């Protein structure tokens, strides 16, 4: 792209954004991140906006604070890099002058600081979580699966990475899946353009919600070929159904009898250790019934980073050993953190046999329903962390000519109420961010009330909410369906949902002829 200015012109020019964005910028430079100046916050905002493919909109606001070009962009290589990035992302046809560059900065700065503000609020104003999110978005973990070195522990042959295909995937919502008003068969276009691929199925005991989930997971796998990862936290109805397990080409894992063969603390490079340690710390904090205090969390994070900077693969026992060292150095007595590690050490939960690329290239049913709740959370949270990290490291999944996005991983959590209340970062991140990477998440729970403790954006990112007979607060029913409805009045096998192209629908998900030997749960 040709330009009508010199780098010297840029250093002498003044740059600004809108007044509202300028005030937000001061928040990040000051109380939120304690940066050295507004120019550093502005650079962060511009970089955040440049990571978005679409061009930023014009800023309809009075000008805010001016920053000279040499202060905003620096000089030398820094200056040239910033200018090249901005010009490369311009939608302007023809030469770019200094005024056009000023307008580009104005727009990117405004959009970027708004995105940073949303990221900050999504992280609850937690500084470490915010930094971790920015690192994930910037893909500081490296090039991802394409460059990951596949290796095999204990002489086991490496698995080939799954190669997704962009094909239309249309999921029936149960074996019958028929609109009760029109008699037409219903399908959810899970990977169609404009649809969120995430599903929430809700119904009380005996309404068939797990059966519907099995139907949808099977169809997702058979239509797209994508791996399916199931967490069976309920009564073993997923793992205990051989027909379902075969239909998704899965192996059943029952830790500790059959540990999860995943290098759950895998790093692609040593530079990832700090980010991985923060993510582990946040998940570990949610494993005990009572959350850790700030000092305990920091010590767990320090111990984890020490372990991750040592020999690999890293096991939970390695982190436990480093935690003992850290506690001894700080003259601390045993507490909730050390006790939780000691309790977890009684179970062999993971065996670092496969890298994330290898593990997430095939289907698994992880059956944890007989384990204590805190051990269930440990297994599920750490695998979710690995899944989020793995998908985040990949480029966007392919899209066909009709806008259907290829699926890389279909993840199902049965009896999800056991994890929904904990606001686990990676589960939230998968629902918010994995669509472009080819991820899809399905939660199976007893009621919309199970989402009452979740972040407000969680349900808004669900593309399909299916409600069978259950009891729920009217406000949560409205959030799922877009209107009030008496879920307690639904008949056997009936469900309600809201589809992108049809609106509110009452339908027959299954009937008695649907069941042969499959248990209805």
CSV table of N, CA and C in Angstrom, one decimal, residues 136-251:
chain,number,residue,atom,x,y,z
A,136,UNK,N,-3.4,-15.1,25.7
A,136,UNK,CA,-4.1,-16.1,24.9
A,136,UNK,C,-4.5,-15.5,23.6
A,137,UNK,N,-5.1,-14.3,23.6
A,137,UNK,CA,-5.6,-13.7,22.4
A,137,UNK,C,-4.4,-13.4,21.4
A,138,UNK,N,-3.3,-13.0,22.0
A,138,UNK,CA,-2.1,-12.7,21.2
A,138,UNK,C,-1.4,-14.0,20.7
A,139,UNK,N,-1.9,-15.1,21.1
A,139,UNK,CA,-1.3,-16.4,20.8
A,139,UNK,C,0.2,-16.5,21.1
A,140,UNK,N,0.5,-16.0,22.4
A,140,UNK,CA,1.9,-16.1,22.8
A,140,UNK,C,2.3,-17.5,23.2
A,141,UNK,N,1.4,-18.4,23.0
A,141,UNK,CA,1.8,-19.8,23.3
A,141,UNK,C,2.5,-20.4,22.1
A,142,UNK,N,2.6,-19.7,21.0
A,142,UNK,CA,3.4,-20.3,19.9
A,142,UNK,C,2.5,-20.6,18.7
A,143,UNK,N,3.0,-21.4,17.8
A,143,UNK,CA,2.3,-21.6,16.5
A,143,UNK,C,1.2,-22.6,16.6
A,144,UNK,N,1.1,-23.4,17.7
A,144,UNK,CA,0.0,-24.3,17.9
A,144,UNK,C,0.3,-25.6,17.3
A,145,UNK,N,-0.8,-26.3,17.0
A,145,UNK,CA,-0.8,-27.7,16.7
A,145,UNK,C,0.0,-28.0,15.4
A,146,UNK,N,0.0,-27.0,14.5
A,146,UNK,CA,0.7,-27.2,13.2
A,146,UNK,C,2.2,-27.4,13.4
A,147,UNK,N,2.8,-26.7,14.5
A,147,UNK,CA,4.2,-26.9,14.7
A,147,UNK,C,4.5,-27.7,15.9
A,148,UNK,N,3.5,-28.2,16.6
A,148,UNK,CA,3.8,-28.9,17.8
A,148,UNK,C,4.5,-30.2,17.5
A,149,UNK,N,5.5,-30.5,18.3
A,149,UNK,CA,6.2,-31.8,18.1
A,149,UNK,C,5.5,-32.9,18.7
A,150,UNK,N,4.9,-33.8,17.9
A,150,UNK,CA,4.2,-34.9,18.4
A,150,UNK,C,5.3,-35.9,18.9
A,151,UNK,N,5.0,-36.5,20.1
A,151,UNK,CA,5.9,-37.4,20.6
A,151,UNK,C,5.1,-38.5,21.4
A,152,UNK,N,5.7,-39.6,21.7
A,152,UNK,CA,5.0,-40.7,22.3
A,152,UNK,C,5.7,-41.1,23.5
A,153,UNK,N,5.1,-41.1,24.7
A,153,UNK,CA,5.7,-41.6,25.9
A,153,UNK,C,5.6,-43.1,26.0
A,154,UNK,N,6.6,-43.7,26.6
A,154,UNK,CA,6.5,-45.2,26.9
A,154,UNK,C,6.4,-46.0,25.6
A,155,UNK,N,7.0,-45.4,24.5
A,155,UNK,CA,7.0,-46.2,23.2
A,155,UNK,C,5.7,-46.4,22.5
A,156,UNK,N,4.7,-45.6,22.9
A,156,UNK,CA,3.4,-45.7,22.2
A,156,UNK,C,3.4,-44.9,20.9
A,157,UNK,N,2.9,-45.4,19.9
A,157,UNK,CA,3.0,-44.7,18.6
A,157,UNK,C,2.2,-43.4,18.6
A,158,UNK,N,2.8,-42.4,17.9
A,158,UNK,CA,2.1,-41.1,17.9
A,158,UNK,C,0.8,-41.2,17.1
A,159,UNK,N,-0.2,-40.4,17.5
A,159,UNK,CA,-1.4,-40.3,16.8
A,159,UNK,C,-1.4,-39.2,15.7
A,160,UNK,N,-2.0,-39.4,14.6
A,160,UNK,CA,-2.1,-38.4,13.6
A,160,UNK,C,-3.1,-37.3,14.0
A,161,UNK,N,-2.7,-36.0,13.8
A,161,UNK,CA,-3.7,-34.9,14.2
A,161,UNK,C,-4.9,-35.0,13.3
A,162,UNK,N,-6.1,-34.7,13.9
A,162,UNK,CA,-7.3,-34.7,13.2
A,162,UNK,C,-7.4,-33.6,12.2
A,163,UNK,N,-7.8,-33.8,11.0
A,163,UNK,CA,-7.9,-32.8,9.9
A,163,UNK,C,-9.4,-32.6,9.7
A,164,UNK,N,-9.9,-31.4,10.1
A,164,UNK,CA,-11.3,-31.1,10.0
A,164,UNK,C,-11.7,-30.8,8.6
A,165,UNK,N,-13.0,-31.1,8.3
A,165,UNK,CA,-13.6,-30.8,7.0
A,165,UNK,C,-14.8,-29.8,7.2
A,166,UNK,N,-14.8,-28.9,6.3
A,166,UNK,CA,-16.0,-27.9,6.3
A,166,UNK,C,-17.1,-28.5,5.5
A,167,UNK,N,-18.1,-29.1,6.3
A,167,UNK,CA,-19.3,-29.6,5.7
A,167,UNK,C,-20.5,-29.2,6.5
A,168,UNK,N,-21.7,-29.1,5.9
A,168,UNK,CA,-22.8,-28.7,6.7
A,168,UNK,C,-23.1,-29.8,7.8
A,169,UNK,N,-23.4,-29.4,9.0
A,169,UNK,CA,-23.7,-30.4,10.1
A,169,UNK,C,-25.1,-30.0,10.7
A,170,UNK,N,-26.0,-30.8,10.5
A,170,UNK,CA,-27.4,-30.5,10.9
A,170,UNK,C,-27.8,-31.5,12.0
A,171,UNK,N,-28.0,-31.1,13.2
A,171,UNK,CA,-28.3,-32.0,14.3
A,171,UNK,C,-29.8,-32.1,14.6
A,172,UNK,N,-30.4,-33.3,14.6
A,172,UNK,CA,-31.7,-33.5,15.1
A,172,UNK,C,-31.7,-33.3,16.6
A,173,UNK,N,-32.7,-32.8,17.2
A,173,UNK,CA,-32.8,-32.6,18.7
A,173,UNK,C,-33.5,-33.7,19.3
A,174,UNK,N,-32.9,-34.9,19.2
A,174,UNK,CA,-33.5,-36.1,19.7
A,174,UNK,C,-33.9,-37.0,18.5
A,175,UNK,N,-34.3,-38.3,18.7
A,175,UNK,CA,-34.6,-39.2,17.6
A,175,UNK,C,-35.8,-38.8,16.9
A,176,UNK,N,-36.8,-38.1,17.5
A,176,UNK,CA,-38.0,-37.7,16.8
A,176,UNK,C,-37.9,-36.3,16.2
A,177,UNK,N,-37.6,-35.3,17.1
A,177,UNK,CA,-37.2,-34.0,16.7
A,177,UNK,C,-38.2,-33.4,15.7
A,178,UNK,N,-39.5,-33.4,16.1
A,178,UNK,CA,-40.6,-32.9,15.2
A,178,UNK,C,-41.4,-31.8,15.8
A,179,UNK,N,-41.6,-30.7,15.0
A,179,UNK,CA,-42.3,-29.6,15.4
A,179,UNK,C,-43.8,-30.0,15.7
A,180,UNK,N,-44.3,-29.7,16.9
A,180,UNK,CA,-45.6,-30.2,17.2
A,180,UNK,C,-46.7,-29.4,16.5
A,181,UNK,N,-46.4,-28.2,16.0
A,181,UNK,CA,-47.4,-27.4,15.3
A,181,UNK,C,-47.4,-27.7,13.8
A,182,UNK,N,-46.3,-27.9,13.2
A,182,UNK,CA,-46.3,-28.1,11.7
A,182,UNK,C,-46.0,-29.6,11.3
A,183,UNK,N,-45.5,-30.4,12.3
A,183,UNK,CA,-45.2,-31.8,12.0
A,183,UNK,C,-43.9,-31.9,11.2
A,184,UNK,N,-43.2,-30.9,11.0
A,184,UNK,CA,-41.9,-30.9,10.3
A,184,UNK,C,-40.8,-31.3,11.2
A,185,UNK,N,-39.8,-32.0,10.6
A,185,UNK,CA,-38.6,-32.4,11.4
A,185,UNK,C,-37.7,-31.2,11.6
A,186,UNK,N,-37.2,-31.1,12.8
A,186,UNK,CA,-36.4,-29.9,13.2
A,186,UNK,C,-34.9,-30.4,13.2
A,187,UNK,N,-34.0,-29.5,12.8
A,187,UNK,CA,-32.6,-29.7,12.9
A,187,UNK,C,-31.9,-28.4,13.3
A,188,UNK,N,-30.8,-28.5,14.0
A,188,UNK,CA,-30.0,-27.4,14.4
A,188,UNK,C,-28.8,-27.3,13.6
A,189,UNK,N,-28.6,-26.2,12.8
A,189,UNK,CA,-27.5,-26.1,11.9
A,189,UNK,C,-26.3,-25.6,12.8
A,190,UNK,N,-25.6,-26.5,13.4
A,190,UNK,CA,-24.7,-26.1,14.4
A,190,UNK,C,-23.5,-25.3,13.9
A,191,UNK,N,-23.1,-25.5,12.7
A,191,UNK,CA,-21.9,-24.8,12.2
A,191,UNK,C,-22.2,-23.9,11.0
A,192,UNK,N,-23.5,-23.5,10.9
A,192,UNK,CA,-23.9,-22.6,9.8
A,192,UNK,C,-23.5,-21.2,10.1
A,193,UNK,N,-23.4,-20.4,9.1
A,193,UNK,CA,-23.0,-19.0,9.3
A,193,UNK,C,-24.0,-18.3,10.2
A,194,UNK,N,-23.5,-17.6,11.2
A,194,UNK,CA,-24.3,-16.8,12.1
A,194,UNK,C,-24.8,-17.5,13.3
A,195,UNK,N,-24.6,-18.9,13.3
A,195,UNK,CA,-25.1,-19.6,14.5
A,195,UNK,C,-23.9,-19.8,15.5
A,196,UNK,N,-24.2,-19.7,16.8
A,196,UNK,CA,-23.3,-20.2,17.8
A,196,UNK,C,-23.5,-21.7,17.9
A,197,UNK,N,-22.3,-22.5,18.0
A,197,UNK,CA,-22.4,-23.9,18.0
A,197,UNK,C,-22.7,-24.5,19.4
A,198,UNK,N,-22.9,-23.7,20.4
A,198,UNK,CA,-22.9,-24.2,21.7
A,198,UNK,C,-24.4,-24.5,22.1
A,199,UNK,N,-24.6,-25.6,22.9
A,199,UNK,CA,-25.9,-26.2,23.2
A,199,UNK,C,-26.0,-26.4,24.7
A,200,UNK,N,-27.2,-26.0,25.2
A,200,UNK,CA,-27.5,-26.3,26.6
A,200,UNK,C,-28.8,-27.1,26.6
A,201,UNK,N,-28.8,-28.3,27.2
A,201,UNK,CA,-30.0,-29.2,27.3
A,201,UNK,C,-30.3,-29.3,28.8
A,202,UNK,N,-31.6,-28.9,29.1
A,202,UNK,CA,-32.0,-28.8,30.5
A,202,UNK,C,-33.3,-29.6,30.7
A,203,UNK,N,-33.3,-30.4,31.8
A,203,UNK,CA,-34.5,-31.2,32.1
A,203,UNK,C,-34.3,-31.9,33.4
A,204,UNK,N,-35.4,-32.1,34.1
A,204,UNK,CA,-35.3,-32.8,35.4
A,204,UNK,C,-35.1,-34.3,35.2
A,205,UNK,N,-34.9,-35.1,36.2
A,205,UNK,CA,-34.6,-36.5,36.1
A,205,UNK,C,-35.7,-37.2,35.3
A,206,UNK,N,-35.2,-38.1,34.4
A,206,UNK,CA,-36.2,-39.0,33.7
A,206,UNK,C,-36.8,-38.3,32.5
A,207,UNK,N,-36.3,-37.1,32.1
A,207,UNK,CA,-37.0,-36.5,30.9
A,207,UNK,C,-36.3,-36.8,29.6
A,208,UNK,N,-35.2,-37.5,29.6
A,208,UNK,CA,-34.5,-38.0,28.4
A,208,UNK,C,-33.4,-37.0,27.9
A,209,UNK,N,-33.0,-36.1,28.8
A,209,UNK,CA,-32.0,-35.1,28.3
A,209,UNK,C,-30.7,-35.7,27.9
A,210,UNK,N,-30.2,-36.8,28.7
A,210,UNK,CA,-29.0,-37.4,28.3
A,210,UNK,C,-29.1,-38.2,27.0
A,211,UNK,N,-30.3,-38.8,26.7
A,211,UNK,CA,-30.5,-39.5,25.5
A,211,UNK,C,-30.5,-38.5,24.3
A,212,UNK,N,-31.0,-37.3,24.5
A,212,UNK,CA,-31.0,-36.3,23.4
A,212,UNK,C,-29.5,-35.9,23.2
A,213,UNK,N,-28.8,-35.7,24.3
A,213,UNK,CA,-27.3,-35.4,24.1
A,213,UNK,C,-26.6,-36.4,23.4
A,214,UNK,N,-26.8,-37.7,23.7
A,214,UNK,CA,-26.2,-38.8,23.0
A,214,UNK,C,-26.5,-38.7,21.5
A,215,UNK,N,-27.8,-38.5,21.2
A,215,UNK,CA,-28.2,-38.4,19.8
A,215,UNK,C,-27.4,-37.3,19.0
A,216,UNK,N,-27.3,-36.1,19.7
A,216,UNK,CA,-26.7,-34.9,19.0
A,216,UNK,C,-25.2,-35.1,18.9
A,217,UNK,N,-24.6,-35.7,19.9
A,217,UNK,CA,-23.1,-35.9,19.9
A,217,UNK,C,-22.8,-36.9,18.8
A,218,UNK,N,-23.6,-38.0,18.7
A,218,UNK,CA,-23.4,-39.0,17.6
A,218,UNK,C,-23.5,-38.4,16.2
A,219,UNK,N,-24.5,-37.6,16.0
A,219,UNK,CA,-24.7,-37.0,14.7
A,219,UNK,C,-23.6,-36.0,14.4
A,220,UNK,N,-23.1,-35.3,15.4
A,220,UNK,CA,-22.0,-34.3,15.1
A,220,UNK,C,-20.8,-35.1,14.7
A,221,UNK,N,-20.5,-36.2,15.3
A,221,UNK,CA,-19.3,-37.0,15.0
A,221,UNK,C,-19.5,-37.6,13.6
A,222,UNK,N,-20.6,-38.2,13.4
A,222,UNK,CA,-20.8,-39.0,12.1
A,222,UNK,C,-21.0,-38.1,10.9
A,223,UNK,N,-21.5,-36.9,11.1
A,223,UNK,CA,-21.6,-36.0,9.9
A,223,UNK,C,-20.3,-35.2,9.6
A,224,UNK,N,-19.5,-34.9,10.7
A,224,UNK,CA,-18.3,-34.1,10.4
A,224,UNK,C,-17.0,-34.9,10.6
A,225,UNK,N,-17.1,-36.0,11.3
A,225,UNK,CA,-15.9,-36.7,11.6
A,225,UNK,C,-15.1,-36.2,12.8
A,226,UNK,N,-15.6,-35.1,13.4
A,226,UNK,CA,-14.8,-34.4,14.5
A,226,UNK,C,-14.8,-35.3,15.8
A,227,UNK,N,-13.7,-35.2,16.5
A,227,UNK,CA,-13.7,-36.0,17.8
A,227,UNK,C,-14.7,-35.4,18.8
A,228,UNK,N,-15.2,-36.3,19.6
A,228,UNK,CA,-16.1,-36.0,20.7
A,228,UNK,C,-15.5,-36.2,22.0
A,229,UNK,N,-15.5,-35.3,22.9
A,229,UNK,CA,-15.0,-35.4,24.3
A,229,UNK,C,-16.2,-35.3,25.2
A,230,UNK,N,-16.5,-36.4,26.0
A,230,UNK,CA,-17.6,-36.4,26.9
A,230,UNK,C,-17.1,-36.5,28.3
A,231,UNK,N,-17.6,-35.7,29.2
A,231,UNK,CA,-17.4,-35.8,30.6
A,231,UNK,C,-18.7,-36.4,31.2
A,232,UNK,N,-18.6,-37.6,31.7
A,232,UNK,CA,-19.7,-38.3,32.4
A,232,UNK,C,-19.7,-38.0,33.9
A,233,UNK,N,-20.4,-37.0,34.3
A,233,UNK,CA,-20.4,-36.6,35.7
A,233,UNK,C,-21.7,-37.0,36.4
A,234,UNK,N,-22.6,-37.7,35.7
A,234,UNK,CA,-23.9,-38.0,36.2
A,234,UNK,C,-24.0,-39.4,36.8
A,235,UNK,N,-24.6,-40.3,36.1
A,235,UNK,CA,-24.8,-41.7,36.7
A,235,UNK,C,-24.1,-42.7,35.9
A,236,UNK,N,-23.2,-42.3,35.0
A,236,UNK,CA,-22.5,-43.3,34.1
A,236,UNK,C,-23.3,-43.7,32.9
A,237,UNK,N,-24.3,-42.9,32.5
A,237,UNK,CA,-25.2,-43.2,31.4
A,237,UNK,C,-24.5,-43.0,30.1
A,238,UNK,N,-23.5,-42.2,30.0
A,238,UNK,CA,-22.8,-42.0,28.8
A,238,UNK,C,-21.8,-43.1,28.6
A,239,UNK,N,-20.9,-43.3,29.6
A,239,UNK,CA,-19.9,-44.3,29.5
A,239,UNK,C,-20.4,-45.7,29.5
A,240,UNK,N,-21.6,-45.9,30.2
A,240,UNK,CA,-22.2,-47.2,30.3
A,240,UNK,C,-23.1,-47.6,29.1
A,241,UNK,N,-23.0,-46.9,28.1
A,241,UNK,CA,-23.8,-47.2,26.9
A,241,UNK,C,-22.9,-47.6,25.7
A,242,UNK,N,-22.6,-48.9,25.6
A,242,UNK,CA,-21.6,-49.3,24.5
A,242,UNK,C,-22.0,-48.8,23.1
A,243,UNK,N,-23.3,-48.8,22.8
A,243,UNK,CA,-23.7,-48.4,21.5
A,243,UNK,C,-23.3,-46.9,21.2
A,244,UNK,N,-23.5,-46.1,22.2
A,244,UNK,CA,-23.1,-44.7,22.1
A,244,UNK,C,-21.6,-44.5,21.9
A,245,UNK,N,-20.9,-45.3,22.8
A,245,UNK,CA,-19.4,-45.2,22.8
A,245,UNK,C,-18.9,-45.6,21.4
A,246,UNK,N,-19.4,-46.6,20.8
A,246,UNK,CA,-19.0,-47.1,19.5
A,246,UNK,C,-19.4,-46.0,18.4
A,247,UNK,N,-20.6,-45.4,18.6
A,247,UNK,CA,-21.1,-44.5,17.6
A,247,UNK,C,-20.2,-43.3,17.4
A,248,UNK,N,-19.5,-42.9,18.4
A,248,UNK,CA,-18.6,-41.7,18.3
A,248,UNK,C,-17.1,-42.2,18.2
A,249,UNK,N,-16.9,-43.5,18.1
A,249,UNK,CA,-15.5,-44.0,18.0
A,249,UNK,C,-14.6,-43.7,19.2
A,250,UNK,N,-15.2,-43.8,20.4
A,250,UNK,CA,-14.5,-43.4,21.6
A,250,UNK,C,-13.9,-44.5,22.4
A,251,UNK,N,-13.0,-44.1,23.3
A,251,UNK,CA,-12.5,-45.0,24.3
A,251,UNK,C,-13.0,-44.4,25.6
